[in-house]
Amino acid sequence: MNDFEKQVAGKKEEGLYSLRIDILQVNLGFRCNQQCGHCHLEASPERSEIMEWPTMELVLESAESFNCQLVDLTGGAPELNPHFRHFVKALRLKGLAVQVRTNLTVLLEPEMEDMPEFLRDHQVQLVASLPCYLEENVSAQRGEGVYHKSVEAIKRLNVMGYGFESGLSLKLVYNPGGSFLPPSQSALEEDYRRELGQRFGITFTSLLTITNMPLGRFRRKLVQQNQEKWYLDLLRKSFNPKTVEAVMCRHQISVGWDGRLYDCDFNLALGLPVNHGAPDHIKSFSKEALMKRRIVTGDHCFGCTAGFGSSCAGALV
Ligand code: SF4
Ligand code: SF4
């Protein structure tokens, strides 16, 4: 058992086990129009990895084969996958709920003008990155110009009904601008609501706070600043046992762009597929074999259990 497993292990169990599979998170590729400093996947416009249609067909089959409550599409920028619209339509035709993780600025790229309408017409739920309500903090993490483009994209989504109409959920995502833990999600949501409302008249459904994982570009930055050990120690000493029940790998599974299965997007970033005897590719997906799997863990997992906890759905407690 590694240190994380020792922390979370029950008296009889060895390690961390999943409880069920509610959500299929699907990574459509590493291509992105941005190149953010905290990106654990090191996505960028230069990345060429994308999910091809035959793999998407396997995802469709798998999602239909069990009571999948949500298909959560991520990337990179998932909208840049050439099969994106076809895939969303196919998922919705099967009656599956679909969520897209958008970086917002991609909606202003050429040939994306009608994307907000497309998303609305297919009742796609949105989770959108906006790491702060202040321009300087967003620019530092995501680049100059990203803040105002993001605000413009939210305005367009609000016009479509996103952020206030039933079925058109628009959740914003905060992540810290450095090597510290997120504050209280509910308190920060009030700040976002007030500041974005007063400055731009924009609205959203709720705010999700996500801890920076010591992986990818964020890890490299920590190493450059000689802060990696300090940050890992912070995550470790902030371990909150109340978060363990809800860590996301216990109720979801991630599909990589090439069809490999991972316990979560962070294990995907590390190239650590599902293991301990469970099937590790979408072509051999079996809910029965995967729902009670032993999860592949490591030091990075302390990022999910620190403080209020963290997941793709925000804080855990
Ligand atoms: S954090 Fe998101 S928007 Fe930024 S480079 Fe990574 S995938 Fe793209
Ligand atoms: S990093 Fe992944 S595997 Fe580890 S606890 Fe978090 S969700 Fe689970």
CSV table of C-alpha atoms and ligand atoms in Angstrom, one decimal:
chain,number,residue,atom,x,y,z
A,1,MET,CA,0.0,0.0,0.0
A,2,ASN,CA,1.2,3.5,-0.8
A,3,ASP,CA,0.9,6.5,1.6
A,4,PHE,CA,-2.5,7.5,0.2
A,5,GLU,CA,-3.9,4.0,0.5
A,6,LYS,CA,-2.7,3.8,4.1
A,7,GLN,CA,-4.6,7.0,4.9
A,8,VAL,CA,-7.8,6.0,3.3
A,9,ALA,CA,-7.8,2.2,4.0
A,10,GLY,CA,-10.6,0.8,6.2
A,11,LYS,CA,-9.6,-1.8,8.7
A,12,LYS,CA,-10.3,-4.7,6.4
A,13,GLU,CA,-9.8,-3.3,3.0
A,14,GLU,CA,-6.5,-2.8,1.2
A,15,GLY,CA,-6.6,0.5,-0.7
A,16,LEU,CA,-9.4,2.5,-2.3
A,17,TYR,CA,-12.3,0.8,-4.1
A,18,SER,CA,-15.0,2.2,-6.4
A,19,LEU,CA,-18.6,2.0,-5.3
A,20,ARG,CA,-20.5,2.3,-8.6
A,21,ILE,CA,-20.3,4.0,-12.0
A,22,ASP,CA,-22.7,6.9,-12.5
A,23,ILE,CA,-20.6,9.0,-14.8
A,24,LEU,CA,-18.6,8.3,-17.9
A,25,GLN,CA,-16.0,11.0,-18.5
A,26,VAL,CA,-14.7,11.0,-22.0
A,27,ASN,CA,-11.6,12.8,-23.1
A,28,LEU,CA,-12.0,13.8,-26.7
A,29,GLY,CA,-8.3,14.8,-27.1
A,30,PHE,CA,-5.6,17.0,-26.0
A,31,ARG,CA,-6.0,19.7,-28.6
A,32,CYS,CA,-6.9,23.1,-27.1
A,33,ASN,CA,-6.9,26.7,-28.4
A,34,GLN,CA,-5.3,27.6,-25.0
A,35,GLN,CA,-2.2,26.6,-23.2
A,36,CYS,CA,-2.9,27.3,-19.5
A,37,GLY,CA,-0.2,27.4,-16.9
A,38,HIS,CA,-2.1,25.0,-14.6
A,39,CYS,CA,-3.1,22.4,-17.2
A,40,HIS,CA,-2.5,18.9,-15.9
A,41,LEU,CA,-2.9,17.5,-19.4
A,42,GLU,CA,-0.5,19.9,-21.0
A,43,ALA,CA,-3.1,20.5,-23.7
A,44,SER,CA,-2.3,23.1,-26.5
A,45,PRO,CA,-3.0,23.9,-30.1
A,46,GLU,CA,0.0,21.8,-31.1
A,47,ARG,CA,-1.3,18.5,-29.6
A,48,SER,CA,-2.7,16.1,-32.2
A,49,GLU,CA,-4.2,13.3,-30.0
A,50,ILE,CA,-8.0,13.1,-30.7
A,51,MET,CA,-10.6,10.5,-30.2
A,52,GLU,CA,-11.7,8.9,-33.5
A,53,TRP,CA,-15.2,7.9,-34.4
A,54,PRO,CA,-14.8,4.1,-34.0
A,55,THR,CA,-13.8,4.7,-30.3
A,56,MET,CA,-16.8,7.0,-29.9
A,57,GLU,CA,-19.0,4.2,-31.2
A,58,LEU,CA,-17.6,2.0,-28.4
A,59,VAL,CA,-18.3,4.7,-25.9
A,60,LEU,CA,-21.9,5.0,-27.2
A,61,GLU,CA,-22.4,1.3,-26.8
A,62,SER,CA,-20.9,1.2,-23.3
A,63,ALA,CA,-22.9,4.2,-22.1
A,64,GLU,CA,-26.1,2.6,-23.3
A,65,SER,CA,-25.3,-0.7,-21.8
A,66,PHE,CA,-25.7,0.5,-18.2
A,67,ASN,CA,-27.7,3.2,-16.3
A,68,CYS,CA,-25.2,5.9,-17.2
A,69,GLN,CA,-26.4,9.1,-15.5
A,70,LEU,CA,-24.1,11.5,-17.4
A,71,VAL,CA,-21.6,11.5,-20.2
A,72,ASP,CA,-19.1,14.2,-19.4
A,73,LEU,CA,-17.1,15.4,-22.4
A,74,THR,CA,-13.7,16.9,-21.8
A,75,GLY,CA,-10.4,17.6,-23.5
A,76,GLY,CA,-8.3,19.7,-24.3
A,77,ALA,CA,-11.2,21.7,-25.8
A,78,PRO,CA,-13.7,18.9,-26.7
A,79,GLU,CA,-15.4,21.2,-29.2
A,80,LEU,CA,-12.3,21.0,-31.4
A,81,ASN,CA,-12.7,17.3,-32.0
A,82,PRO,CA,-14.0,17.1,-35.6
A,83,HIS,CA,-16.6,14.5,-34.6
A,84,PHE,CA,-17.9,16.5,-31.6
A,85,ARG,CA,-21.3,17.5,-32.9
A,86,HIS,CA,-22.0,14.1,-34.4
A,87,PHE,CA,-21.1,12.5,-31.1
A,88,VAL,CA,-23.2,14.8,-29.0
A,89,LYS,CA,-26.2,14.2,-31.3
A,90,ALA,CA,-25.7,10.4,-31.1
A,91,LEU,CA,-25.5,10.5,-27.3
A,92,ARG,CA,-28.6,12.6,-27.0
A,93,LEU,CA,-30.5,10.4,-29.5
A,94,LYS,CA,-29.9,7.5,-27.1
A,95,GLY,CA,-31.4,9.6,-24.3
A,96,LEU,CA,-28.1,10.1,-22.5
A,97,ALA,CA,-27.5,13.3,-20.4
A,98,VAL,CA,-24.5,15.1,-21.8
A,99,GLN,CA,-22.2,17.6,-20.1
A,100,VAL,CA,-19.4,19.5,-21.9
A,101,ARG,CA,-16.4,21.0,-20.2
A,102,THR,CA,-15.7,24.2,-22.2
A,103,ASN,CA,-12.9,26.7,-21.8
A,104,LEU,CA,-15.3,29.4,-23.1
A,105,THR,CA,-12.8,31.1,-25.4
A,106,VAL,CA,-13.2,28.2,-27.9
A,107,LEU,CA,-16.7,29.4,-28.5
A,108,LEU,CA,-15.3,32.5,-30.1
A,109,GLU,CA,-13.0,30.6,-32.5
A,110,PRO,CA,-13.8,30.5,-36.3
A,111,GLU,CA,-16.6,28.1,-37.2
A,112,MET,CA,-17.9,28.1,-33.6
A,113,GLU,CA,-20.3,30.9,-34.0
A,114,ASP,CA,-23.4,28.6,-33.8
A,115,MET,CA,-22.0,26.4,-31.1
A,116,PRO,CA,-24.0,28.0,-28.3
A,117,GLU,CA,-27.2,27.3,-30.3
A,118,PHE,CA,-26.1,23.8,-31.0
A,119,LEU,CA,-25.4,23.1,-27.3
A,120,ARG,CA,-28.8,24.7,-26.3
A,121,ASP,CA,-30.7,22.8,-28.9
A,122,HIS,CA,-29.3,19.5,-27.6
A,123,GLN,CA,-29.8,20.4,-23.9
A,124,VAL,CA,-26.1,20.0,-23.2
A,125,GLN,CA,-25.1,21.0,-19.6
A,126,LEU,CA,-22.0,23.1,-19.4
A,127,VAL,CA,-19.1,23.4,-17.0
A,128,ALA,CA,-16.9,26.4,-17.9
A,129,SER,CA,-13.5,27.4,-16.6
A,130,LEU,CA,-13.2,30.9,-15.2
A,131,PRO,CA,-10.4,30.6,-12.6
A,132,CYS,CA,-11.2,34.0,-11.1
A,133,TYR,CA,-13.6,37.0,-11.4
A,134,LEU,CA,-10.6,39.3,-11.6
A,135,GLU,CA,-8.8,39.9,-14.9
A,136,GLU,CA,-5.3,39.9,-13.6
A,137,ASN,CA,-5.6,36.4,-12.1
A,138,VAL,CA,-7.2,34.9,-15.2
A,139,SER,CA,-4.5,36.5,-17.5
A,140,ALA,CA,-1.7,35.1,-15.2
A,141,GLN,CA,-3.1,31.5,-15.5
A,142,ARG,CA,-4.6,31.5,-19.0
A,143,GLY,CA,-3.0,34.3,-21.0
A,144,GLU,CA,-3.7,37.8,-22.0
A,145,GLY,CA,-7.2,38.4,-23.5
A,146,VAL,CA,-8.7,35.2,-22.1
A,147,TYR,CA,-10.7,37.0,-19.4
A,148,HIS,CA,-12.6,39.3,-21.8
A,149,LYS,CA,-13.2,36.5,-24.3
A,150,SER,CA,-14.5,34.3,-21.5
A,151,VAL,CA,-16.9,37.1,-20.4
A,152,GLU,CA,-18.1,37.5,-24.0
A,153,ALA,CA,-18.7,33.8,-24.3
A,154,ILE,CA,-20.7,33.8,-21.1
A,155,LYS,CA,-22.8,36.7,-22.4
A,156,ARG,CA,-23.6,34.7,-25.5
A,157,LEU,CA,-24.5,31.6,-23.4
A,158,ASN,CA,-26.7,33.8,-21.2
A,159,VAL,CA,-28.6,35.0,-24.3
A,160,MET,CA,-29.3,31.3,-25.1
A,161,GLY,CA,-30.7,30.8,-21.6
A,162,TYR,CA,-27.7,29.2,-20.1
A,163,GLY,CA,-27.1,30.0,-16.4
A,164,PHE,CA,-30.8,30.5,-15.5
A,165,GLU,CA,-33.2,28.4,-17.6
A,166,SER,CA,-34.0,24.9,-16.4
A,167,GLY,CA,-32.0,22.2,-18.3
A,168,LEU,CA,-29.4,24.8,-19.4
A,169,SER,CA,-26.9,24.5,-16.5
A,170,LEU,CA,-23.8,26.7,-16.7
A,171,LYS,CA,-21.4,26.0,-13.9
A,172,LEU,CA,-18.2,28.0,-13.6
A,173,VAL,CA,-14.9,26.6,-12.3
A,174,TYR,CA,-12.5,28.3,-10.0
A,175,ASN,CA,-9.0,27.0,-9.4
A,176,PRO,CA,-6.3,28.7,-7.3
A,177,GLY,CA,-3.8,31.0,-8.9
A,178,GLY,CA,-0.9,29.2,-7.2
A,179,SER,CA,0.2,26.7,-4.6
A,180,PHE,CA,-2.6,27.1,-2.2
A,181,LEU,CA,-6.0,25.4,-1.5
A,182,PRO,CA,-9.4,26.7,-2.7
A,183,PRO,CA,-11.4,28.6,-0.2
A,184,SER,CA,-15.0,27.7,0.7
A,185,GLN,CA,-17.0,27.0,-2.5
A,186,SER,CA,-20.2,28.6,-1.3
A,187,ALA,CA,-18.6,31.8,0.0
A,188,LEU,CA,-16.6,32.2,-3.3
A,189,GLU,CA,-19.7,31.6,-5.3
A,190,GLU,CA,-21.3,34.7,-3.7
A,191,ASP,CA,-18.3,36.7,-4.6
A,192,TYR,CA,-18.4,35.5,-8.2
A,193,ARG,CA,-22.1,36.2,-8.5
A,194,ARG,CA,-21.8,39.7,-7.1
A,195,GLU,CA,-18.6,40.7,-9.0
A,196,LEU,CA,-19.6,39.2,-12.4
A,197,GLY,CA,-23.2,40.5,-12.1
A,198,GLN,CA,-22.1,44.1,-11.2
A,199,ARG,CA,-19.3,44.3,-13.8
A,200,PHE,CA,-20.9,42.6,-16.8
A,201,GLY,CA,-24.5,41.6,-15.9
A,202,ILE,CA,-23.7,37.9,-16.5
A,203,THR,CA,-25.1,35.0,-14.6
A,204,PHE,CA,-24.3,31.3,-14.0
A,205,THR,CA,-25.9,28.3,-12.2
A,206,SER,CA,-23.2,27.6,-9.6
A,207,LEU,CA,-19.5,27.7,-8.9
A,208,LEU,CA,-17.2,24.6,-8.6
A,209,THR,CA,-13.9,24.9,-6.8
A,210,ILE,CA,-11.1,22.6,-8.0
A,211,THR,CA,-7.7,22.1,-6.4
A,212,ASN,CA,-4.6,22.4,-8.6
A,213,MET,CA,-3.1,18.9,-9.0
A,214,PRO,CA,0.6,18.6,-8.9
A,215,LEU,CA,0.8,17.2,-12.4
A,216,GLY,CA,1.6,18.4,-15.9
A,217,ARG,CA,2.4,22.1,-16.4
A,218,PHE,CA,1.4,23.0,-12.8
A,219,ARG,CA,3.9,20.5,-11.5
A,220,ARG,CA,6.6,21.8,-13.8
A,221,LYS,CA,6.0,25.3,-12.4
A,222,LEU,CA,6.2,24.0,-8.9
A,223,VAL,CA,9.5,22.3,-9.7
A,224,GLN,CA,10.9,25.5,-11.3
A,225,GLN,CA,9.9,27.5,-8.2
A,226,ASN,CA,11.3,24.8,-5.9
A,227,GLN,CA,7.8,24.4,-4.4
A,228,GLU,CA,6.9,20.9,-5.3
A,229,LYS,CA,7.7,19.2,-2.0
A,230,TRP,CA,6.1,22.1,-0.1
A,231,TYR,CA,2.9,21.8,-2.1
A,232,LEU,CA,2.7,18.0,-1.7
A,233,ASP,CA,3.3,18.4,2.0
A,234,LEU,CA,0.4,20.9,2.1
A,235,LEU,CA,-1.9,18.5,0.3
A,236,ARG,CA,-0.8,15.6,2.6
A,237,LYS,CA,-1.2,17.5,5.9
A,238,SER,CA,-4.6,19.0,4.8
A,239,PHE,CA,-6.0,15.4,4.4
A,240,ASN,CA,-9.7,15.5,5.3
A,241,PRO,CA,-11.1,12.0,6.0
A,242,LYS,CA,-14.7,13.3,5.4
A,243,THR,CA,-13.8,13.6,1.7
A,244,VAL,CA,-12.9,10.0,1.1
A,245,GLU,CA,-16.4,8.6,0.6
A,246,ALA,CA,-17.0,11.1,-2.3
A,247,VAL,CA,-13.8,11.1,-4.3
A,248,MET,CA,-14.9,11.0,-7.9
A,249,CYS,CA,-13.1,7.8,-8.9
A,250,ARG,CA,-15.5,5.9,-6.6
A,251,HIS,CA,-18.5,6.7,-8.8
A,252,GLN,CA,-17.1,7.5,-12.3
A,253,ILE,CA,-14.6,6.3,-14.8
A,254,SER,CA,-12.6,8.1,-17.5
A,255,VAL,CA,-12.2,7.1,-21.1
A,256,GLY,CA,-9.0,8.4,-22.8
A,257,TRP,CA,-8.9,9.7,-26.4
A,258,ASP,CA,-7.5,6.3,-27.5
A,259,GLY,CA,-10.2,4.3,-25.5
A,260,ARG,CA,-8.0,3.4,-22.5
A,261,LEU,CA,-9.9,3.4,-19.2
A,262,TYR,CA,-8.6,5.4,-16.2
A,263,ASP,CA,-9.9,5.8,-12.7
A,264,CYS,CA,-9.9,9.6,-13.3
A,265,ASP,CA,-8.6,12.4,-15.6
A,266,PHE,CA,-5.6,12.8,-13.3
A,267,ASN,CA,-4.5,9.2,-13.7
A,268,LEU,CA,-5.1,9.7,-17.4
A,269,ALA,CA,-2.6,12.6,-17.3
A,270,LEU,CA,-0.1,10.3,-15.6
A,271,GLY,CA,-0.6,7.5,-18.0
A,272,LEU,CA,-1.9,5.1,-15.3
A,273,PRO,CA,-4.8,3.1,-16.6
A,274,VAL,CA,-7.2,1.1,-14.6
A,275,ASN,CA,-5.4,-1.9,-13.1
A,276,HIS,CA,-5.8,-4.6,-10.4
A,277,GLY,CA,-7.4,-7.0,-13.0
A,278,ALA,CA,-10.2,-4.8,-14.2
A,279,PRO,CA,-10.7,-4.3,-18.0
A,280,ASP,CA,-8.6,-1.3,-19.1
A,281,HIS,CA,-10.1,-0.5,-22.6
A,282,ILE,CA,-13.5,0.7,-23.7
A,283,LYS,CA,-13.7,-2.3,-26.1
A,284,SER,CA,-13.9,-4.6,-23.1
A,285,PHE,CA,-16.0,-2.3,-20.9
A,286,SER,CA,-18.0,-4.2,-18.3
A,287,LYS,CA,-19.9,-2.3,-15.6
A,288,GLU,CA,-19.9,-5.4,-13.4
A,289,ALA,CA,-16.1,-5.8,-13.7
A,290,LEU,CA,-15.4,-2.1,-13.2
A,291,MET,CA,-17.9,-0.9,-10.6
A,292,LYS,CA,-16.1,-2.5,-7.6
A,293,ARG,CA,-12.6,-2.1,-8.9
A,294,ARG,CA,-9.6,-1.3,-6.8
A,295,ILE,CA,-8.4,2.2,-7.8
A,296,VAL,CA,-4.9,3.1,-8.9
A,297,THR,CA,-3.7,5.7,-6.5
A,298,GLY,CA,-0.5,7.8,-5.8
A,299,ASP,CA,0.7,10.9,-4.0
A,300,HIS,CA,-1.3,13.1,-6.4
A,301,CYS,CA,-4.5,11.7,-4.8
A,302,PHE,CA,-3.9,13.8,-1.8
A,303,GLY,CA,-5.1,16.7,-4.1
A,304,CYS,CA,-8.6,15.2,-4.0
A,305,THR,CA,-8.8,14.9,-0.2
A,306,ALA,CA,-7.2,18.1,1.0
A,307,GLY,CA,-9.3,20.7,2.7
A,308,PHE,CA,-12.8,20.8,1.3
A,309,GLY,CA,-11.9,18.1,-1.1
A,310,SER,CA,-11.8,18.4,-4.9
A,311,SER,CA,-13.3,16.7,-7.9
A,312,CYS,CA,-14.5,17.5,-11.4
A,313,ALA,CA,-17.8,18.4,-9.7
A,314,GLY,CA,-16.1,20.8,-7.3
A,315,ALA,CA,-15.7,20.6,-3.5
A,316,LEU,CA,-16.6,17.3,-1.8
A,317,VAL,CA,-17.6,18.5,1.7
B,1,SF4,S1,-6.7,23.9,-18.7
B,1,SF4,FE1,-8.3,23.5,-20.1
B,1,SF4,S2,-8.4,25.4,-21.4
B,1,SF4,FE2,-6.4,25.3,-20.4
B,1,SF4,S3,-5.0,24.3,-21.8
B,1,SF4,FE3,-5.8,22.7,-20.4
B,1,SF4,S4,-7.5,21.9,-21.5
B,1,SF4,FE4,-7.1,23.9,-22.5
B,2,SF4,S1,-6.5,11.5,-8.2
B,2,SF4,FE1,-8.0,10.2,-9.2
B,2,SF4,S2,-7.6,8.2,-8.4
B,2,SF4,FE2,-6.7,9.6,-7.0
B,2,SF4,S3,-8.3,10.0,-5.4
B,2,SF4,FE3,-8.5,11.6,-7.0
B,2,SF4,S4,-10.0,10.8,-8.4
B,2,SF4,FE4,-9.3,9.1,-7.2
